[in-house]
mmCIF file of C-alpha atoms in Angstrom:
data_model
loop_
_atom_site.group_PDB
_atom_site.id
_atom_site.type_symbol
_atom_site.label_atom_id
_atom_site.label_comp_id
_atom_site.label_asym_id
_atom_site.label_seq_id
_atom_site.Cartn_x
_atom_site.Cartn_y
_atom_site.Cartn_z
ATOM 1 C CA UNK H 1 16.819 -47.892 21.646
ATOM 2 C CA UNK H 2 15.985 -51.327 22.723
ATOM 3 C CA UNK H 3 19.014 -53.942 21.873
ATOM 4 C CA UNK H 4 16.674 -56.143 20.367
ATOM 5 C CA UNK H 5 16.052 -53.508 17.396
ATOM 6 C CA UNK H 6 20.017 -53.672 17.178
ATOM 7 C CA UNK H 7 20.282 -57.027 16.630
ATOM 8 C CA UNK H 8 17.193 -56.963 13.983
ATOM 9 C CA UNK H 9 18.904 -54.092 12.404
ATOM 10 C CA UNK H 10 23.082 -55.736 12.264
ATOM 11 C CA UNK H 11 21.469 -58.670 10.763
ATOM 12 C CA UNK H 12 20.002 -57.521 7.922
ATOM 13 C CA UNK H 13 23.013 -55.303 7.408
ATOM 14 C CA UNK H 14 24.971 -58.187 7.678
ATOM 15 C CA UNK H 15 22.632 -60.763 5.696
ATOM 16 C CA UNK H 16 24.656 -62.690 3.745
ATOM 17 C CA UNK H 17 22.863 -61.666 0.608
ATOM 18 C CA UNK H 18 20.393 -59.184 -0.793
ATOM 19 C CA UNK H 19 17.484 -62.151 -0.794
ATOM 20 C CA UNK H 20 18.262 -62.889 3.154
ATOM 21 C CA UNK H 21 18.126 -59.277 3.602
ATOM 22 C CA UNK H 22 14.753 -58.829 2.138
ATOM 23 C CA UNK H 23 12.927 -62.047 4.222
ATOM 24 C CA UNK H 24 14.488 -60.335 7.074
ATOM 25 C CA UNK H 25 12.792 -57.123 5.897
ATOM 26 C CA UNK H 26 10.240 -58.560 5.723
ATOM 27 C CA UNK H 27 10.073 -60.467 9.333
ATOM 28 C CA UNK H 28 10.497 -57.360 10.628
ATOM 29 C CA UNK H 29 5.921 -56.322 11.516
ATOM 30 C CA UNK H 30 6.018 -59.377 13.029
ATOM 31 C CA UNK H 31 8.555 -59.116 15.205
ATOM 32 C CA UNK H 32 7.414 -55.510 16.452
ATOM 33 C CA UNK H 33 4.284 -54.109 17.384
ATOM 34 C CA UNK H 34 2.852 -51.319 15.329
ATOM 35 C CA UNK H 35 4.794 -47.683 17.695
ATOM 36 C CA UNK H 36 7.829 -49.627 17.117
ATOM 37 C CA UNK H 37 7.826 -49.406 12.850
ATOM 38 C CA UNK H 38 8.351 -46.220 12.693
ATOM 39 C CA UNK H 39 11.988 -46.483 14.353
ATOM 40 C CA UNK H 40 13.357 -49.624 13.362
ATOM 41 C CA UNK H 41 13.153 -48.574 9.642
ATOM 42 C CA UNK H 42 14.776 -45.674 10.532
ATOM 43 C CA UNK H 43 17.350 -47.018 12.001
ATOM 44 C CA UNK H 44 17.871 -49.612 9.868
ATOM 45 C CA UNK H 45 17.551 -46.766 6.585
ATOM 46 C CA UNK H 46 20.310 -44.381 8.342
ATOM 47 C CA UNK H 47 22.520 -47.770 9.112
ATOM 48 C CA UNK H 48 22.945 -49.206 6.019
ATOM 49 C CA UNK H 49 21.504 -47.161 2.444
ATOM 50 C CA UNK H 50 22.012 -43.443 3.158
ATOM 51 C CA UNK H 51 25.928 -44.609 3.787
ATOM 52 C CA UNK H 52 25.563 -44.730 -0.683
ATOM 53 C CA UNK H 53 23.621 -42.365 -0.556
ATOM 54 C CA UNK H 54 24.872 -39.048 -3.131
ATOM 55 C CA UNK H 55 24.696 -35.214 -3.124
ATOM 56 C CA UNK H 56 22.900 -34.884 -6.710
ATOM 57 C CA UNK H 57 24.087 -31.408 -6.458
ATOM 58 C CA UNK H 58 27.489 -31.981 -6.966
ATOM 59 C CA UNK H 59 27.888 -33.656 -9.475
ATOM 60 C CA UNK H 60 27.056 -31.666 -13.365
ATOM 61 C CA UNK H 61 27.185 -33.626 -16.921
ATOM 62 C CA UNK H 62 30.422 -33.773 -18.922
ATOM 63 C CA UNK H 63 29.203 -31.521 -22.108
ATOM 64 C CA UNK H 64 32.543 -31.033 -24.200
ATOM 65 C CA UNK H 65 30.674 -28.379 -25.991
ATOM 66 C CA UNK H 66 30.758 -26.454 -22.762
ATOM 67 C CA UNK H 67 34.378 -27.143 -21.682
ATOM 68 C CA UNK H 68 36.858 -25.308 -21.317
ATOM 69 C CA UNK H 69 39.516 -26.192 -25.171
ATOM 70 C CA UNK H 70 36.596 -25.566 -27.381
ATOM 71 C CA UNK H 71 35.660 -22.028 -26.067
ATOM 72 C CA UNK H 72 39.067 -21.427 -25.774
ATOM 73 C CA UNK H 73 39.865 -22.822 -29.405
ATOM 74 C CA UNK H 74 36.565 -19.663 -30.710
ATOM 75 C CA UNK H 75 38.008 -17.531 -27.912
ATOM 76 C CA UNK H 76 41.340 -17.687 -29.660
ATOM 77 C CA UNK H 77 39.744 -17.679 -33.132
ATOM 78 C CA UNK H 78 37.983 -13.764 -32.688
ATOM 79 C CA UNK H 79 40.437 -12.358 -31.184
ATOM 80 C CA UNK H 80 42.897 -13.276 -34.485
ATOM 81 C CA UNK H 81 39.667 -12.476 -36.135
ATOM 82 C CA UNK H 82 38.792 -9.188 -35.168
ATOM 83 C CA UNK H 83 42.229 -8.307 -33.694
ATOM 84 C CA UNK H 84 41.913 -7.858 -29.855
ATOM 85 C CA UNK H 85 38.877 -6.794 -30.350
ATOM 86 C CA UNK H 86 39.293 -3.805 -32.016
ATOM 87 C CA UNK H 87 37.882 -4.643 -35.654
ATOM 88 C CA UNK H 88 34.904 -4.821 -34.253
ATOM 89 C CA UNK H 89 31.449 -2.944 -36.563
ATOM 90 C CA UNK H 90 29.020 -4.794 -38.580
ATOM 91 C CA UNK H 91 31.011 -5.931 -41.259
ATOM 92 C CA UNK H 92 33.915 -6.468 -39.244
ATOM 93 C CA UNK H 93 31.910 -8.864 -36.699
ATOM 94 C CA UNK H 94 30.007 -10.639 -40.342
ATOM 95 C CA UNK H 95 33.230 -11.399 -42.209
ATOM 96 C CA UNK H 96 34.512 -13.158 -38.425
ATOM 97 C CA UNK H 97 31.394 -15.890 -38.317
ATOM 98 C CA UNK H 98 31.528 -16.608 -41.638
ATOM 99 C CA UNK H 99 35.061 -17.517 -42.014
ATOM 100 C CA UNK H 100 34.296 -19.198 -38.227
ATOM 101 C CA UNK H 101 30.950 -19.238 -37.466
ATOM 102 C CA UNK H 102 31.785 -21.288 -33.985
ATOM 103 C CA UNK H 103 32.709 -17.362 -33.006
ATOM 104 C CA UNK H 104 29.491 -16.926 -32.282
ATOM 105 C CA UNK H 105 29.716 -18.547 -28.869
ATOM 106 C CA UNK H 106 32.058 -15.846 -27.936
ATOM 107 C CA UNK H 107 30.309 -13.552 -28.654
ATOM 108 C CA UNK H 108 26.465 -14.286 -27.282
ATOM 109 C CA UNK H 109 28.695 -15.234 -24.342
ATOM 110 C CA UNK H 110 29.866 -11.573 -24.735
ATOM 111 C CA UNK H 111 25.391 -10.389 -24.490
ATOM 112 C CA UNK H 112 24.492 -13.484 -22.046
ATOM 113 C CA UNK H 113 22.325 -15.174 -23.396
ATOM 114 C CA UNK H 114 21.469 -18.939 -24.065
ATOM 115 C CA UNK H 115 21.055 -19.654 -27.856
ATOM 116 C CA UNK H 116 17.515 -19.264 -27.160
ATOM 117 C CA UNK H 117 17.714 -16.030 -26.100
ATOM 118 C CA UNK H 118 20.039 -14.993 -28.755
ATOM 119 C CA UNK H 119 17.599 -16.359 -31.237
ATOM 120 C CA UNK H 120 14.330 -14.409 -29.900
ATOM 121 C CA UNK H 121 17.159 -10.978 -29.981
ATOM 122 C CA UNK H 122 17.356 -11.358 -34.011
ATOM 123 C CA UNK H 123 13.316 -11.316 -34.666
ATOM 124 C CA UNK H 124 14.284 -7.762 -33.311
ATOM 125 C CA UNK H 125 16.299 -7.022 -35.215
ATOM 126 C CA UNK H 126 15.615 -8.852 -38.357
ATOM 127 C CA UNK H 127 12.411 -6.590 -38.390
ATOM 128 C CA UNK H 128 14.693 -4.158 -37.901
ATOM 129 C CA UNK H 129 16.196 -4.986 -40.123
ATOM 130 C CA UNK H 130 13.259 -5.676 -43.326
ATOM 131 C CA UNK H 131 11.836 -2.456 -42.881
ATOM 132 C CA UNK H 132 14.441 -0.505 -42.749
ATOM 133 C CA UNK H 133 15.193 -1.798 -46.344
ATOM 134 C CA UNK H 134 10.742 -1.493 -47.233
ATOM 135 C CA UNK H 135 11.738 2.151 -46.214
ATOM 136 C CA UNK H 136 15.012 2.079 -48.440
ATOM 137 C CA UNK H 137 13.166 1.319 -51.502
ATOM 138 C CA UNK H 138 9.840 2.922 -51.051
ATOM 139 C CA UNK H 139 12.268 6.447 -50.696
ATOM 140 C CA UNK H 140 13.881 4.999 -54.188
ATOM 141 C CA UNK H 141 10.748 4.570 -55.897
ATOM 142 C CA UNK H 142 11.548 1.105 -56.620
ATOM 143 C CA UNK H 143 9.380 -1.757 -56.242
ATOM 144 C CA UNK H 144 9.477 -4.632 -53.716
ATOM 145 C CA UNK H 145 9.851 -7.877 -55.385
ATOM 146 C CA UNK H 146 11.325 -11.351 -54.885
ATOM 147 C CA UNK H 147 14.929 -10.328 -55.312
ATOM 148 C CA UNK H 148 14.233 -7.690 -52.595
ATOM 149 C CA UNK H 149 12.909 -9.920 -50.101
ATOM 150 C CA UNK H 150 15.942 -12.707 -49.717
ATOM 151 C CA UNK H 151 18.338 -9.104 -49.526
ATOM 152 C CA UNK H 152 16.301 -9.023 -46.087
ATOM 153 C CA UNK H 153 17.102 -10.155 -43.328
ATOM 154 C CA UNK H 154 15.616 -12.892 -41.480
ATOM 155 C CA UNK H 155 15.083 -14.652 -38.098
ATOM 156 C CA UNK H 156 17.840 -16.834 -37.332
ATOM 157 C CA UNK H 157 17.002 -20.891 -35.645
ATOM 158 C CA UNK H 158 18.621 -21.319 -32.082
ATOM 159 C CA UNK H 159 19.306 -24.892 -34.410
ATOM 160 C CA UNK H 160 20.810 -22.569 -36.755
ATOM 161 C CA UNK H 161 22.613 -20.557 -33.546
ATOM 162 C CA UNK H 162 23.263 -24.145 -32.207
ATOM 163 C CA UNK H 163 24.816 -25.579 -35.956
ATOM 164 C CA UNK H 164 27.635 -22.720 -36.391
ATOM 165 C CA UNK H 165 28.793 -22.685 -32.701
ATOM 166 C CA UNK H 166 29.534 -26.046 -33.410
ATOM 167 C CA UNK H 167 31.624 -24.992 -36.572
ATOM 168 C CA UNK H 168 28.514 -25.504 -39.787
ATOM 169 C CA UNK H 169 29.303 -22.845 -41.569
ATOM 170 C CA UNK H 170 25.231 -21.610 -42.406
ATOM 171 C CA UNK H 171 23.354 -22.037 -45.849
ATOM 172 C CA UNK H 172 22.377 -18.869 -46.105
ATOM 173 C CA UNK H 173 24.302 -15.317 -46.141
ATOM 174 C CA UNK H 174 22.354 -13.390 -45.032
ATOM 175 C CA UNK H 175 22.550 -14.781 -41.478
ATOM 176 C CA UNK H 176 26.007 -13.859 -40.754
ATOM 177 C CA UNK H 177 24.468 -10.279 -41.088
ATOM 178 C CA UNK H 178 21.684 -10.421 -39.152
ATOM 179 C CA UNK H 179 23.550 -11.628 -35.634
ATOM 180 C CA UNK H 180 26.452 -9.429 -36.289
ATOM 181 C CA UNK H 181 23.837 -6.707 -35.934
ATOM 182 C CA UNK H 182 23.074 -8.252 -33.005
ATOM 183 C CA UNK H 183 25.920 -8.503 -31.419
ATOM 184 C CA UNK H 184 26.604 -5.133 -32.303
ATOM 185 C CA UNK H 185 22.829 -3.649 -30.742
ATOM 186 C CA UNK H 186 23.654 -6.016 -27.992
ATOM 187 C CA UNK H 187 27.472 -4.532 -27.710
ATOM 188 C CA UNK H 188 26.891 -1.179 -27.208
ATOM 189 C CA UNK H 189 23.366 -1.247 -25.937
ATOM 190 C CA UNK H 190 21.279 -0.792 -27.660
ATOM 191 C CA UNK H 191 19.283 -4.137 -28.262
ATOM 192 C CA UNK H 192 17.070 -3.191 -26.173
ATOM 193 C CA UNK H 193 15.271 0.079 -24.681
ATOM 194 C CA UNK H 194 16.521 0.953 -21.625
ATOM 195 C CA UNK H 195 15.343 -1.364 -18.368
ATOM 196 C CA UNK H 196 12.639 0.316 -16.101
ATOM 197 C CA UNK H 197 13.321 0.610 -12.121
ATOM 198 C CA UNK H 198 14.088 -2.235 -10.436
ATOM 199 C CA UNK H 199 15.872 -4.217 -13.548
ATOM 200 C CA UNK H 200 18.611 -4.083 -15.270
ATOM 201 C CA UNK H 201 19.746 -5.378 -19.106
ATOM 202 C CA UNK H 202 22.608 -8.761 -19.676
ATOM 203 C CA UNK H 203 24.877 -6.258 -20.506
ATOM 204 C CA UNK H 204 24.986 -4.345 -17.592
ATOM 205 C CA UNK H 205 28.000 -6.241 -16.261
ATOM 206 C CA UNK H 206 31.555 -4.574 -15.820
ATOM 207 C CA UNK H 207 33.009 -6.851 -18.539
ATOM 208 C CA UNK H 208 31.006 -4.524 -20.743
ATOM 209 C CA UNK H 209 30.583 -0.872 -18.986
ATOM 210 C CA UNK H 210 31.857 1.006 -21.921
ATOM 211 C CA UNK H 211 31.493 -1.596 -24.324
ATOM 212 C CA UNK H 212 33.971 -3.461 -27.275
ATOM 213 C CA UNK H 213 36.795 -0.638 -24.835
ATOM 214 C CA UNK H 214 36.115 -3.036 -21.556
ATOM 215 C CA UNK H 215 36.035 -6.048 -23.712
ATOM 216 C CA UNK H 216 39.650 -5.126 -24.921
ATOM 217 C CA UNK H 217 41.082 -4.148 -21.572
ATOM 218 C CA UNK H 218 39.414 -8.057 -20.054
ATOM 219 C CA UNK H 219 40.675 -9.387 -22.170
ATOM 220 C CA UNK H 220 43.994 -8.121 -22.321
ATOM 221 C CA UNK H 221 44.429 -7.013 -18.322
ATOM 222 C CA UNK H 222 42.663 -10.247 -17.234
ATOM 223 C CA UNK H 223 39.010 -10.791 -15.490
ATOM 224 C CA UNK H 224 40.422 -9.296 -11.981
ATOM 225 C CA UNK H 225 38.857 -12.338 -9.017
ATOM 226 C CA UNK H 226 36.426 -10.670 -6.932
ATOM 227 C CA UNK H 227 34.630 -9.749 -10.626
ATOM 228 C CA UNK H 228 34.407 -13.663 -11.730
ATOM 229 C CA UNK H 229 33.507 -14.148 -8.576
ATOM 230 C CA UNK H 230 29.933 -11.532 -9.086
ATOM 231 C CA UNK H 231 29.016 -13.262 -11.852
ATOM 232 C CA UNK H 232 29.140 -16.702 -10.112
ATOM 233 C CA UNK H 233 27.334 -15.492 -7.037
ATOM 234 C CA UNK H 234 24.820 -13.831 -10.275
ATOM 235 C CA UNK H 235 24.754 -16.507 -12.763
ATOM 236 C CA UNK H 236 25.517 -19.294 -10.049
ATOM 237 C CA UNK H 237 28.706 -21.724 -10.780
ATOM 238 C CA UNK H 238 27.893 -24.533 -13.569
ATOM 239 C CA UNK H 239 23.999 -22.713 -14.164
ATOM 240 C CA UNK H 240 23.998 -23.144 -17.920
ATOM 241 C CA UNK H 241 25.155 -26.483 -18.280
ATOM 242 C CA UNK H 242 22.753 -27.496 -15.497
ATOM 243 C CA UNK H 243 19.768 -26.049 -17.344
ATOM 244 C CA UNK H 244 20.518 -27.362 -20.647
ATOM 245 C CA UNK H 245 21.243 -30.875 -19.269
ATOM 246 C CA UNK H 246 18.656 -30.896 -16.768
ATOM 247 C CA UNK H 247 16.768 -33.651 -19.333
ATOM 248 C CA UNK H 248 19.754 -35.757 -19.666
ATOM 249 C CA UNK H 249 20.018 -34.714 -15.767
ATOM 250 C CA UNK H 250 16.636 -35.730 -14.476
ATOM 251 C CA UNK H 251 17.041 -39.231 -16.691
ATOM 252 C CA UNK H 252 20.111 -40.385 -14.983
ATOM 253 C CA UNK H 253 19.347 -42.638 -12.306
ATOM 254 C CA UNK H 254 16.376 -43.642 -15.674
ATOM 255 C CA UNK H 255 19.088 -44.184 -17.413
ATOM 256 C CA UNK H 256 21.569 -45.990 -15.717
ATOM 257 C CA UNK H 257 18.603 -48.941 -14.599
ATOM 258 C CA UNK H 258 17.796 -49.262 -18.572
ATOM 259 C CA UNK H 259 21.940 -50.189 -19.298
ATOM 260 C CA UNK H 260 21.468 -52.254 -16.645
ATOM 261 C CA UNK H 261 18.615 -54.580 -17.602
ATOM 262 C CA UNK H 262 19.764 -54.142 -20.794
ATOM 263 C CA UNK H 263 23.195 -55.570 -19.558
ATOM 264 C CA UNK H 264 21.425 -58.559 -18.580
ATOM 265 C CA UNK H 265 18.720 -59.134 -21.105
ATOM 266 C CA UNK H 266 16.098 -58.693 -18.618
ATOM 267 C CA UNK H 267 12.843 -57.370 -20.719
ATOM 268 C CA UNK H 268 11.526 -54.563 -19.387
ATOM 269 C CA UNK H 269 8.854 -51.781 -20.145
ATOM 270 C CA UNK H 270 10.177 -48.099 -19.910
ATOM 271 C CA UNK H 271 7.651 -45.498 -18.870
ATOM 272 C CA UNK H 272 7.346 -42.466 -20.845
ATOM 273 C CA UNK H 273 4.308 -39.770 -21.758
ATOM 274 C CA UNK H 274 3.119 -41.849 -24.070
ATOM 275 C CA UNK H 275 3.073 -45.317 -22.692
ATOM 276 C CA UNK H 276 0.786 -44.819 -19.926
ATOM 277 C CA UNK H 277 -1.575 -46.757 -21.179
ATOM 278 C CA UNK H 278 -0.578 -49.340 -23.176
ATOM 279 C CA UNK H 279 0.810 -50.301 -19.330
ATOM 280 C CA UNK H 280 -1.567 -50.182 -17.253
ATOM 281 C CA UNK H 281 -3.265 -51.943 -20.583
ATOM 282 C CA UNK H 282 -0.949 -54.630 -20.646
ATOM 283 C CA UNK H 283 0.080 -55.538 -17.161
ATOM 284 C CA UNK H 284 -3.785 -54.210 -15.169
ATOM 285 C CA UNK H 285 -2.455 -51.931 -13.521
ATOM 286 C CA UNK H 286 -4.723 -49.346 -11.581
ATOM 287 C CA UNK H 287 -1.741 -46.995 -9.947
ATOM 288 C CA UNK H 288 -1.237 -43.642 -11.953
ATOM 289 C CA UNK H 289 1.001 -43.007 -12.893
ATOM 290 C CA UNK H 290 2.850 -46.386 -13.627
ATOM 291 C CA UNK H 291 5.853 -46.925 -12.131
ATOM 292 C CA UNK H 292 9.099 -46.219 -13.792
ATOM 293 C CA UNK H 293 9.725 -50.051 -15.176
ATOM 294 C CA UNK H 294 8.140 -53.291 -15.140
ATOM 295 C CA UNK H 295 10.112 -55.955 -15.575
ATOM 296 C CA UNK H 296 8.558 -59.331 -16.982
ATOM 297 C CA UNK H 297 8.631 -62.598 -17.960
ATOM 298 C CA UNK H 298 8.701 -64.567 -21.415
ATOM 299 C CA UNK H 299 6.024 -64.780 -21.184
ATOM 300 C CA UNK H 300 4.568 -61.589 -20.434
ATOM 301 C CA UNK H 301 3.903 -61.718 -16.897
ATOM 302 C CA UNK H 302 4.500 -58.488 -14.565
ATOM 303 C CA UNK H 303 7.579 -59.548 -12.645
ATOM 304 C CA UNK H 304 8.340 -56.777 -10.722
ATOM 305 C CA UNK H 305 7.721 -52.366 -10.824
ATOM 306 C CA UNK H 306 10.846 -50.035 -9.778
ATOM 307 C CA UNK H 307 10.100 -45.839 -9.144
ATOM 308 C CA UNK H 308 13.361 -43.816 -9.553
ATOM 309 C CA UNK H 309 13.338 -41.071 -6.927
ATOM 310 C CA UNK H 310 16.460 -38.339 -6.839
ATOM 311 C CA UNK H 311 16.195 -36.013 -5.313
ATOM 312 C CA UNK H 312 18.186 -33.194 -2.092
ATOM 313 C CA UNK H 313 15.177 -31.563 -0.372
ATOM 314 C CA UNK H 314 14.092 -33.840 3.363
ATOM 315 C CA UNK H 315 10.609 -32.215 2.930
ATOM 316 C CA UNK H 316 10.536 -33.623 -0.727
ATOM 317 C CA UNK H 317 11.970 -36.461 0.311
ATOM 318 C CA UNK H 318 10.001 -37.167 2.197
ATOM 319 C CA UNK H 319 6.278 -36.466 0.094
ATOM 320 C CA UNK H 320 7.699 -38.307 -2.725
ATOM 321 C CA UNK H 321 8.072 -41.501 -0.084
ATOM 322 C CA UNK H 322 3.857 -41.394 -0.162
ATOM 323 C CA UNK H 323 4.630 -42.329 -3.682
ATOM 324 C CA UNK H 324 6.003 -46.116 -2.643
ATOM 325 C CA UNK H 325 3.315 -46.474 -0.348
ATOM 326 C CA UNK H 326 0.876 -46.692 -3.937
ATOM 327 C CA UNK H 327 2.760 -48.995 -5.267
ATOM 328 C CA UNK H 328 2.964 -51.004 -3.291
ATOM 329 C CA UNK H 329 -0.342 -51.411 -2.238
ATOM 330 C CA UNK H 330 -1.331 -52.110 -5.898
ATOM 331 C CA UNK H 331 1.439 -55.091 -6.914
ATOM 332 C CA UNK H 332 -0.202 -56.325 -3.290
ATOM 333 C CA UNK H 333 -3.626 -56.206 -5.579
ATOM 334 C CA UNK H 334 -1.744 -58.386 -7.995
ATOM 335 C CA UNK H 335 0.128 -60.398 -5.910
ATOM 336 C CA UNK H 336 2.395 -59.567 -4.729
ATOM 337 C CA UNK H 337 5.048 -58.690 -6.934
ATOM 338 C CA UNK H 338 7.963 -57.243 -5.423
ATOM 339 C CA UNK H 339 8.928 -52.993 -5.752
ATOM 340 C CA UNK H 340 11.956 -51.524 -6.150
ATOM 341 C CA UNK H 341 13.518 -47.689 -5.078
ATOM 342 C CA UNK H 342 16.593 -46.493 -6.771
ATOM 343 C CA UNK H 343 16.908 -43.555 -5.083
ATOM 344 C CA UNK H 344 19.307 -40.235 -5.112
ATOM 345 C CA UNK H 345 19.840 -37.148 -3.699
ATOM 346 C CA UNK H 346 20.761 -36.220 -0.176
ATOM 347 C CA UNK H 347 16.686 -35.501 0.808
ATOM 348 C CA UNK H 348 16.676 -39.529 1.671
ATOM 349 C CA UNK H 349 19.331 -39.054 4.584
ATOM 350 C CA UNK H 350 16.182 -37.762 5.952
ATOM 351 C CA UNK H 351 15.155 -41.032 6.990
ATOM 352 C CA UNK H 352 12.642 -41.535 9.333
ATOM 353 C CA UNK H 353 8.911 -40.259 7.493
ATOM 354 C CA UNK H 354 11.158 -40.546 3.926
ATOM 355 C CA UNK H 355 13.562 -43.287 3.371
ATOM 356 C CA UNK H 356 12.363 -45.626 7.017
ATOM 357 C CA UNK H 357 9.029 -45.366 4.532
ATOM 358 C CA UNK H 358 10.390 -46.625 1.638
ATOM 359 C CA UNK H 359 12.549 -49.245 2.606
ATOM 360 C CA UNK H 360 9.602 -50.566 3.897
ATOM 361 C CA UNK H 361 7.517 -50.312 1.497
ATOM 362 C CA UNK H 362 10.625 -52.403 -0.965
ATOM 363 C CA UNK H 363 10.781 -54.831 1.861
ATOM 364 C CA UNK H 364 14.323 -53.589 1.413
ATOM 365 C CA UNK H 365 14.988 -53.274 -1.870
ATOM 366 C CA UNK H 366 16.056 -50.124 -2.083
ATOM 367 C CA UNK H 367 19.437 -49.109 -4.550
ATOM 368 C CA UNK H 368 21.070 -46.162 -5.188
ATOM 369 C CA UNK H 369 23.460 -45.828 -8.255
ATOM 370 C CA UNK H 370 26.640 -46.837 -6.022
ATOM 371 C CA UNK H 371 24.898 -50.112 -5.370
ATOM 372 C CA UNK H 372 22.922 -50.433 -8.005
ATOM 373 C CA UNK H 373 24.739 -53.361 -9.690
ATOM 374 C CA UNK H 374 23.516 -55.552 -7.289
ATOM 375 C CA UNK H 375 19.634 -55.568 -7.339
ATOM 376 C CA UNK H 376 19.886 -57.994 -10.149
ATOM 377 C CA UNK H 377 20.795 -60.259 -7.334
ATOM 378 C CA UNK H 378 17.503 -59.647 -6.066
ATOM 379 C CA UNK H 379 15.110 -61.886 -6.567
ATOM 380 C CA UNK H 380 13.094 -62.425 -9.096
ATOM 381 C CA UNK H 381 15.413 -60.862 -11.317
ATOM 382 C CA UNK H 382 18.037 -63.628 -11.778
ATOM 383 C CA UNK H 383 15.073 -65.688 -13.239
ATOM 384 C CA UNK H 384 15.116 -62.825 -15.597
ATOM 385 C CA UNK H 385 18.143 -63.495 -17.002
ATOM 386 C CA UNK H 386 18.240 -63.589 -20.394
ATOM 387 C CA UNK H 387 14.672 -63.083 -21.436
ATOM 388 C CA UNK H 388 14.627 -60.041 -23.434
#
């Protein structure tokens, strides 16, 4: 690599301020021929920006209801009320759920279902119980009445299941009954028909191979470590907490940017599904979709655009880089307003055709969660403080 590239990158890296750095980045197209731009921006991306990238897959959101103390408390209650999973008839389970609703979490985990799946399973059981009740009334030649329908079972909603797992009692006495019957049928493998060839149920696991007998055995003797690792292999470590927090995880960078702007009183609009047209009309934007954030001054004049992108895949990062070219074209159409990028994930360590082009299109205004606070030192941010 030519000394001039090294000197240029060093000068940008060691610039006294972010504004000075942006100014030096802008000079790259003037100092180098087009054929050299790619290697200059790739070198700059590698030296200055890659060290601040962290793998998105290395972290999970902290969710209190997924932590061990919550599970332990519910497990202890289930163990006590069923006397070590010895008293597990439908009536026993109903009593357990009525006394300690939070034990539902333990029985749901035994079935291997998420709340939405358990709710769906209760529809099957409720329909069966209702049909059975109807047959009993019919065989006894009793007319169906409102009272009889109140006795008939009803499906349990996902929200009700989550509420019970948090310890809140059900307002309907029939709910523990439907759940108890669902749990009982699930553990004894009579909830659904046998799996077709090439499939297996979620209850076809070592800890349920002999139904409640296996539960009792594992609860007293512990889970063999190979079995534990096998289940992690099957489901993926932290899979449920990752799935349940996918929206939160996807919004992590955007939430951090919003908090930063609010903390400094910078006027902004965060783009959502419902305000695309409003933003386009208000700020004369033609790029679609609108950038994740637009910042403006006290007069409502557009002063900058910001886009957040997270990926751990280099190919995806390369594809996402094209988005910043579109934003740069739009920014130039509007008079050269600055474009900012806030990136996350190891996919951006692909510098030649992913991170490098983003650095180029943003004139170096590229940040990560680790460097986010530095963004407010870059023009026009300092001039917008306290205007919101």
